[in-house]
PDB file of C-alpha atoms in Angstrom:
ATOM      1  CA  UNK A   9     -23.225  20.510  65.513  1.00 87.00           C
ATOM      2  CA  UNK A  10     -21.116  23.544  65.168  1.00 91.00           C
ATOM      3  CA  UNK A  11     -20.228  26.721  67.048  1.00 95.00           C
ATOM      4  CA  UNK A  12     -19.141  29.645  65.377  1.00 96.00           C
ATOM      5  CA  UNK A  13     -15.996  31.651  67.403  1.00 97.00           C
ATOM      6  CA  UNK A  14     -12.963  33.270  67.148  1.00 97.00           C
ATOM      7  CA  UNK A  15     -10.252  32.257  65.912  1.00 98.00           C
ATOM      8  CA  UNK A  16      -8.116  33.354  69.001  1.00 97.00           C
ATOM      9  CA  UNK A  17     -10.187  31.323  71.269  1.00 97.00           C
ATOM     10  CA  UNK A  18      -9.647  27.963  69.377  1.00 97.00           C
ATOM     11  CA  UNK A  19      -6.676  25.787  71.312  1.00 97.00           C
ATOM     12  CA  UNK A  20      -3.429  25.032  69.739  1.00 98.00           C
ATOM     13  CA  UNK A  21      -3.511  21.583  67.630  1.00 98.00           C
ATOM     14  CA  UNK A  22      -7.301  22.092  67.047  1.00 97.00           C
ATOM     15  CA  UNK A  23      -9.204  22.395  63.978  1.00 98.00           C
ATOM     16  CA  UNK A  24     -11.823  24.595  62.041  1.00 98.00           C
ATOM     17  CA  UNK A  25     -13.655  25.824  58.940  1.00 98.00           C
ATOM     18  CA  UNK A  26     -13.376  28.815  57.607  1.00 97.00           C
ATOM     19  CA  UNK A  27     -14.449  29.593  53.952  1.00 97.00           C
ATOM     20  CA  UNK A  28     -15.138  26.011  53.184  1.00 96.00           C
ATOM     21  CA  UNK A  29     -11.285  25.114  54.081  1.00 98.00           C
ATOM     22  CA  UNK A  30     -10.632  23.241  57.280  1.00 98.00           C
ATOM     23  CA  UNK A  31      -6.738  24.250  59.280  1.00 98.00           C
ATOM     24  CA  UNK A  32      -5.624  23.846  62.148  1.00 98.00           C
ATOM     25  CA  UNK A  33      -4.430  26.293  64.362  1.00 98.00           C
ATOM     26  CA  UNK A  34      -0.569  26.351  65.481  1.00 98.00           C
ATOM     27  CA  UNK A  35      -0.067  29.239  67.745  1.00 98.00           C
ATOM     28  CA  UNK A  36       0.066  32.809  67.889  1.00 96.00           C
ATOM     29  CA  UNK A  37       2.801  34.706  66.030  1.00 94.00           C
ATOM     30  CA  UNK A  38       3.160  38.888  66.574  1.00 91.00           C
ATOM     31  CA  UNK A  39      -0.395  39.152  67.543  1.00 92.00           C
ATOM     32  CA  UNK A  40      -2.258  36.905  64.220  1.00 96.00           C
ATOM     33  CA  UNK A  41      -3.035  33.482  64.492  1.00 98.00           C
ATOM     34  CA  UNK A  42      -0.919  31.292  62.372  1.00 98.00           C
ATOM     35  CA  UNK A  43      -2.627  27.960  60.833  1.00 98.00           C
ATOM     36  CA  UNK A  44      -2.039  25.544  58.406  1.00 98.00           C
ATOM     37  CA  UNK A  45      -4.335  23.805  56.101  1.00 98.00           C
ATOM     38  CA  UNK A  46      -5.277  20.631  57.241  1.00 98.00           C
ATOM     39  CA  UNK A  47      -4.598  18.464  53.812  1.00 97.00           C
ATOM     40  CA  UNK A  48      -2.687  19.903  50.835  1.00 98.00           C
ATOM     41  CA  UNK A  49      -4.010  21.187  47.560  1.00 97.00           C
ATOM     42  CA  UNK A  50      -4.998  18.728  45.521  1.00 95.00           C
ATOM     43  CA  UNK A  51      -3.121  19.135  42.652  1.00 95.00           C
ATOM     44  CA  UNK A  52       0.889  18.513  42.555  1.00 96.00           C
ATOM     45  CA  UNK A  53       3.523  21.223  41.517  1.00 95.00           C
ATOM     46  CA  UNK A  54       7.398  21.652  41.318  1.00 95.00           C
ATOM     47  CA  UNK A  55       8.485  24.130  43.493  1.00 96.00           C
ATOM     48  CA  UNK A  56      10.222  26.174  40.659  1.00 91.00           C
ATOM     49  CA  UNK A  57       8.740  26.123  37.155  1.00 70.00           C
ATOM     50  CA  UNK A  58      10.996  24.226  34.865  1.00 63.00           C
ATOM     51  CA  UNK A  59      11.234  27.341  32.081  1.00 61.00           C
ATOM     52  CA  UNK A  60      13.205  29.068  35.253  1.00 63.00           C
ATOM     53  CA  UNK A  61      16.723  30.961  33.763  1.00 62.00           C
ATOM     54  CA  UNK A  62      19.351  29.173  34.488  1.00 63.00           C
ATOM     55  CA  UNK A  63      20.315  32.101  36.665  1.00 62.00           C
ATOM     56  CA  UNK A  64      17.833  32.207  38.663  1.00 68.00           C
ATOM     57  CA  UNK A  65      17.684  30.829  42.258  1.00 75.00           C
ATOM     58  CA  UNK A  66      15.325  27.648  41.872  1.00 88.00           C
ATOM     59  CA  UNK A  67      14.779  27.490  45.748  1.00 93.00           C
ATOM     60  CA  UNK A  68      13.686  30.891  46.143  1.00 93.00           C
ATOM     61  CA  UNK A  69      10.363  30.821  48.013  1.00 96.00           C
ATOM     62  CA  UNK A  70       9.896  34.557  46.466  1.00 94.00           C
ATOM     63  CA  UNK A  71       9.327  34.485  42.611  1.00 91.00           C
ATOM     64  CA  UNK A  72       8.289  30.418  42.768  1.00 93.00           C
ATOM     65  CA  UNK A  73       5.612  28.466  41.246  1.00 95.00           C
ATOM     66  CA  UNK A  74       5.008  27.163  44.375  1.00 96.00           C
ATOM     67  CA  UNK A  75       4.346  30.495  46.077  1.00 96.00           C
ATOM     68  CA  UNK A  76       2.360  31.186  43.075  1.00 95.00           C
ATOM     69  CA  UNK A  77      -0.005  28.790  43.425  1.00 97.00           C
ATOM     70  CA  UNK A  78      -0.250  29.262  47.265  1.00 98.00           C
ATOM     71  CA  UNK A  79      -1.202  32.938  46.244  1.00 97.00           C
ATOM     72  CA  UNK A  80      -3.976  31.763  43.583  1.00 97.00           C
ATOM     73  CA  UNK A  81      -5.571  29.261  45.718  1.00 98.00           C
ATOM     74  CA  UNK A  82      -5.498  32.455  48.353  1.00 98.00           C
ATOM     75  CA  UNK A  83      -6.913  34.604  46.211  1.00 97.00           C
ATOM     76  CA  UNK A  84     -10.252  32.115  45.378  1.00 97.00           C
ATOM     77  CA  UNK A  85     -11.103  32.705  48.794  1.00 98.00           C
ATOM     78  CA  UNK A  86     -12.452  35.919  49.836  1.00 97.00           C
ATOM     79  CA  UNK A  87     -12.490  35.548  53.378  1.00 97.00           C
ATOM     80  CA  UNK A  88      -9.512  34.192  53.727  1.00 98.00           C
ATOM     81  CA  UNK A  89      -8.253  36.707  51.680  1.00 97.00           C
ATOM     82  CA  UNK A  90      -9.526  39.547  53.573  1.00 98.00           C
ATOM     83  CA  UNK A  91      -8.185  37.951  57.111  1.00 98.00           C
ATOM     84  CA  UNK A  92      -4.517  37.491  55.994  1.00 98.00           C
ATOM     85  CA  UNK A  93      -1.992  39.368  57.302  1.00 98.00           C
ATOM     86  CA  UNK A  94       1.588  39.514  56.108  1.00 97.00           C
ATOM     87  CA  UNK A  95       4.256  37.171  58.566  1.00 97.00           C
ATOM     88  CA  UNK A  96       7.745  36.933  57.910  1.00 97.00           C
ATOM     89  CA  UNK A  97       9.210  34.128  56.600  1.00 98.00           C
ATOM     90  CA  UNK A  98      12.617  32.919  57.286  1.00 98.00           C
ATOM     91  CA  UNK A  99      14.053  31.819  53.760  1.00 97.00           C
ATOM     92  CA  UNK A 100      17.677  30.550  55.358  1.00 97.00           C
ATOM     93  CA  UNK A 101      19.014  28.075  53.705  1.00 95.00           C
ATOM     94  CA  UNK A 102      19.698  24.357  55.371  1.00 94.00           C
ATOM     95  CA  UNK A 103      23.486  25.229  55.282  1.00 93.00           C
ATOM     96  CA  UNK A 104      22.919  28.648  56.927  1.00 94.00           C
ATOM     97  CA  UNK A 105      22.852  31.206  54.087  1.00 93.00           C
ATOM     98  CA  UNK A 106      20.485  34.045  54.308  1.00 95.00           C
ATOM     99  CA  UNK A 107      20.854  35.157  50.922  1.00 93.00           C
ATOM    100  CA  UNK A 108      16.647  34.930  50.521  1.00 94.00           C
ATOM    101  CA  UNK A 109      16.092  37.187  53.509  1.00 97.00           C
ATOM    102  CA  UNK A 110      12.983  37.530  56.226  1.00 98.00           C
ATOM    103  CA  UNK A 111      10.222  38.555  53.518  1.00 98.00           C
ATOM    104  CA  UNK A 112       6.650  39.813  54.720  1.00 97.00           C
ATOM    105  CA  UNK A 113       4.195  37.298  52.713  1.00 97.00           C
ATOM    106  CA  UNK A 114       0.309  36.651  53.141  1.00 97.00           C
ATOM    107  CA  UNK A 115       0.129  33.098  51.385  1.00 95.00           C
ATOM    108  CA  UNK A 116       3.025  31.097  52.384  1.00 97.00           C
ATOM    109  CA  UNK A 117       3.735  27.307  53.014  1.00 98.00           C
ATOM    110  CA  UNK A 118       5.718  26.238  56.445  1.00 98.00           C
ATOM    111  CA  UNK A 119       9.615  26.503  56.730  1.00 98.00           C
ATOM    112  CA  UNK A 120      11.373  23.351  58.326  1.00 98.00           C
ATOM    113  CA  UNK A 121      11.809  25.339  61.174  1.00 98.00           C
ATOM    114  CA  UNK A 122       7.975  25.881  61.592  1.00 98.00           C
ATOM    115  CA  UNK A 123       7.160  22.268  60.646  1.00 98.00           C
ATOM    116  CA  UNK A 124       9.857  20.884  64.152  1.00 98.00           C
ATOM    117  CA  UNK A 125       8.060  23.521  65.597  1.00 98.00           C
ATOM    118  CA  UNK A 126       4.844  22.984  65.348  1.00 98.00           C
ATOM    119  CA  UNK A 127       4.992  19.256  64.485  1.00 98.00           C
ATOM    120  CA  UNK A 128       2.918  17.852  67.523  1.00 98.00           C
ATOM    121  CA  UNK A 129      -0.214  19.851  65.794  1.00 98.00           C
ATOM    122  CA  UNK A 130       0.508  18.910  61.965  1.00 98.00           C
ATOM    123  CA  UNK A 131      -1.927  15.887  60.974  1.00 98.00           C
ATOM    124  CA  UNK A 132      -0.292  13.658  58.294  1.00 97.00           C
ATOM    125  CA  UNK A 133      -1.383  14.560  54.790  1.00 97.00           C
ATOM    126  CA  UNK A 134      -1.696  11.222  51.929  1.00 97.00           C
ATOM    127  CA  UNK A 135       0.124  13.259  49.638  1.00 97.00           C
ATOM    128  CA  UNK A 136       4.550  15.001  50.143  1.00 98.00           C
ATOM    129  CA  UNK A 137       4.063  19.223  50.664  1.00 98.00           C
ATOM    130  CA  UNK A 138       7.179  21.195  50.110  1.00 98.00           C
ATOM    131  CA  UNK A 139       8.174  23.313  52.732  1.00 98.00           C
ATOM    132  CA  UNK A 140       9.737  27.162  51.997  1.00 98.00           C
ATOM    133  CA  UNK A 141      13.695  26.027  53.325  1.00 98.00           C
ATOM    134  CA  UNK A 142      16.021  25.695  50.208  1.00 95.00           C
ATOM    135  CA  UNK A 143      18.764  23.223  50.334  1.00 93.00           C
ATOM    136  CA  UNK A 144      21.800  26.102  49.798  1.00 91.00           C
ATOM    137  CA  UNK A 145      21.971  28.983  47.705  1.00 89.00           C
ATOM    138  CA  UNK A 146      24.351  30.256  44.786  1.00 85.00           C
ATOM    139  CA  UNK A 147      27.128  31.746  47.504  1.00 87.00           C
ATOM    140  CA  UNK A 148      26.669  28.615  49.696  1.00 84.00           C
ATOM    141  CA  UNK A 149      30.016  26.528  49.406  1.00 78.00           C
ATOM    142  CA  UNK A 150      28.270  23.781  47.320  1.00 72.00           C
ATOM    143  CA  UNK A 151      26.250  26.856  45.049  1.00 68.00           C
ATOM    144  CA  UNK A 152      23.857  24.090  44.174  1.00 77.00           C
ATOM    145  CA  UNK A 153      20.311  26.205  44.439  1.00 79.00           C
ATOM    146  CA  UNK A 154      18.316  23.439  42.795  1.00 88.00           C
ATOM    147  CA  UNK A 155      17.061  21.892  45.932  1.00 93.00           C
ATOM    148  CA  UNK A 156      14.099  22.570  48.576  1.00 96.00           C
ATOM    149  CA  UNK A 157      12.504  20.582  51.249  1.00 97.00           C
ATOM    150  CA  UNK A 158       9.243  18.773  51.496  1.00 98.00           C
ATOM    151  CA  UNK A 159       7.396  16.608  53.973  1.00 98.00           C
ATOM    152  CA  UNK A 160       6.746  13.222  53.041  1.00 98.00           C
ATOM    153  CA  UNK A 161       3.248  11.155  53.848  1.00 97.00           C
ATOM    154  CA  UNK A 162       5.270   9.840  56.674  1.00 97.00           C
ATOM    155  CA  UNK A 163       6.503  13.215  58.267  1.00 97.00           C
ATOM    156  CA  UNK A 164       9.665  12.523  57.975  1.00 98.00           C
ATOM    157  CA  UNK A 165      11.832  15.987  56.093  1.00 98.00           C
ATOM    158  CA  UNK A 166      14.260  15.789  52.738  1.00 95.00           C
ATOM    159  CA  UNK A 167      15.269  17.565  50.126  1.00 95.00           C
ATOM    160  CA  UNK A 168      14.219  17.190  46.704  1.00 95.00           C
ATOM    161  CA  UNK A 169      14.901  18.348  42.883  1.00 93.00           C
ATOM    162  CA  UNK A 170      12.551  21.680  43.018  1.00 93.00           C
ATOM    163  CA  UNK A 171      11.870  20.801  39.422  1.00 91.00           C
ATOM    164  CA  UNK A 172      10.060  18.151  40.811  1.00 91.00           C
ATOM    165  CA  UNK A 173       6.611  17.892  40.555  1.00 92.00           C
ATOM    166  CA  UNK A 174       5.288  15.258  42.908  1.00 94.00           C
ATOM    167  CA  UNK A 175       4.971  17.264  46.048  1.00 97.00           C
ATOM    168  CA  UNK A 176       2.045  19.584  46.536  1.00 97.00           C
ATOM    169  CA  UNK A 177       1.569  22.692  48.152  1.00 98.00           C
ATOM    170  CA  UNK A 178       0.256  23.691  51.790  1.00 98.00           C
ATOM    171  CA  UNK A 179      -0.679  26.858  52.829  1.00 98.00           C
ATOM    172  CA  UNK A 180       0.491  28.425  56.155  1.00 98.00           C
ATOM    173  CA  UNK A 181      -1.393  31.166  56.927  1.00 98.00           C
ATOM    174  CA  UNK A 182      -1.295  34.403  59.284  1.00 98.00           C
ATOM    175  CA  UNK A 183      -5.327  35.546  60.190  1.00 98.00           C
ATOM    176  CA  UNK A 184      -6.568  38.326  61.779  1.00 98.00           C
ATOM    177  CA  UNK A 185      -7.305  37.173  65.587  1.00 97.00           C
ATOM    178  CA  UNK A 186     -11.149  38.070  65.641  1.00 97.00           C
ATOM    179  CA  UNK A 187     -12.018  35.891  62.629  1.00 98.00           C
ATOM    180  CA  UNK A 188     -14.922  33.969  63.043  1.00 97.00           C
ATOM    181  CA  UNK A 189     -14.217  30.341  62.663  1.00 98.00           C
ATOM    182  CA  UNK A 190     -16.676  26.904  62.912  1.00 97.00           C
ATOM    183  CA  UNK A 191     -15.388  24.397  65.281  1.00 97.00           C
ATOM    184  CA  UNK A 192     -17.491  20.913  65.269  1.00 90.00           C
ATOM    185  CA  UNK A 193     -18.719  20.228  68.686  1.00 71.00           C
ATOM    186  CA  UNK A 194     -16.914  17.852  69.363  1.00 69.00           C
ATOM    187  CA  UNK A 195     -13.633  19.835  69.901  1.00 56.00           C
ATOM    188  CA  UNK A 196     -15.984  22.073  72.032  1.00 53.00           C
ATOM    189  CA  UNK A 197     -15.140  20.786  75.208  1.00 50.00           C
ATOM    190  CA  UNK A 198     -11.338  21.238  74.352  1.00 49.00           C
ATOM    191  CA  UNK A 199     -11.853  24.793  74.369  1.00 44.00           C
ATOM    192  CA  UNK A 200     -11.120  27.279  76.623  1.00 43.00           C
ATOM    193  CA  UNK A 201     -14.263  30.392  75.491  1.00 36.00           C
TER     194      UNK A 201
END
């Protein structure tokens, strides 16, 4: 059986349905609800398209064909679409550099600072996810921009070759607080309504 709520009253760590996707919720962020999808798209994509210019910054969250297909995948959804609100993200590099700024984005994936965050919440996925935290940038010391991070199947973090194309994609989102949600009664009793 399921209840229909809102989002804000669903606990930290739990999960729910909303517009035939199932997240979980990780906590509260300037007054929205932040989530993540509970698996990862299905399909696999390099973080940066391989026809990228050379002078382009391959581990740019902003202008990447991850973020693009984040943004597609959020745009099939209606609801979902409608309940995002835009969130910061923090697009320092591993080495420090905050060449990529704090950019206001609806679809997004998780930074590595989100994922030690909010890691006691994050179930396992079968499949690597890349994360939004590129590895340096061009006026890093090293100037090697062709690196972000991902998650592997175990959890653990690394970087990897953002052409490559065997880690998928998982939205992080920012919802309106008041969203109705389904939560499976058995997480009912968890729940402070």
């Amino acid at each position: 059986m399921t209840k229909t709520m809102e989002i804000c009253k669903v606990r930290n760590g739990e999960r729910f349905i909303v517009d035939g996707e199932e997240f979980v919720k990780l906590g509260e962020v300037a007054g929205r609800v932040f989530v993540l999808l509970v698996g990862t798209l299905p399909d696999y994509c390099a973080f940066e398209s391989e026809d990228a210019d050379d002078d382009r910054d391959h581990n740019n969250f902003i202008g990447s064909n991850v973020k693009r297909v984040v943004d597609e995948w959020l745009h099939r959804h209606k609801i979902l679409s409608e309940a995002a609100l835009a969130l910061p993200i923090d697009l320092t590099s591993m080495d420090g550099m905050t060449d990529y700024g704090m950019p206001n984005v609806y679809g997004r994936i998780l930074t590595v600072d989100e994922y030690r965050k909010y890691r006691r919440f994050i179930p396992l996925t079968d499949k690597p996810f890349w994360t939004a935290t590129p590895w340096c940038t061009r006026s890093s010391i090293s100037s090697y921009n062709g690196y972000a991070y991902l998650v592997s199947t175990a959890g653990s973090v690394y970087y990897n070759d953002a052409y490559d194309a065997n880690p998928c994609a998982r939205p992080a989102l920012a919802l309106k607080s008041s969203l109705l949600v389904s939560v499976e009664a058995e997480n009912l009793s968890l729940i402070h309504i």
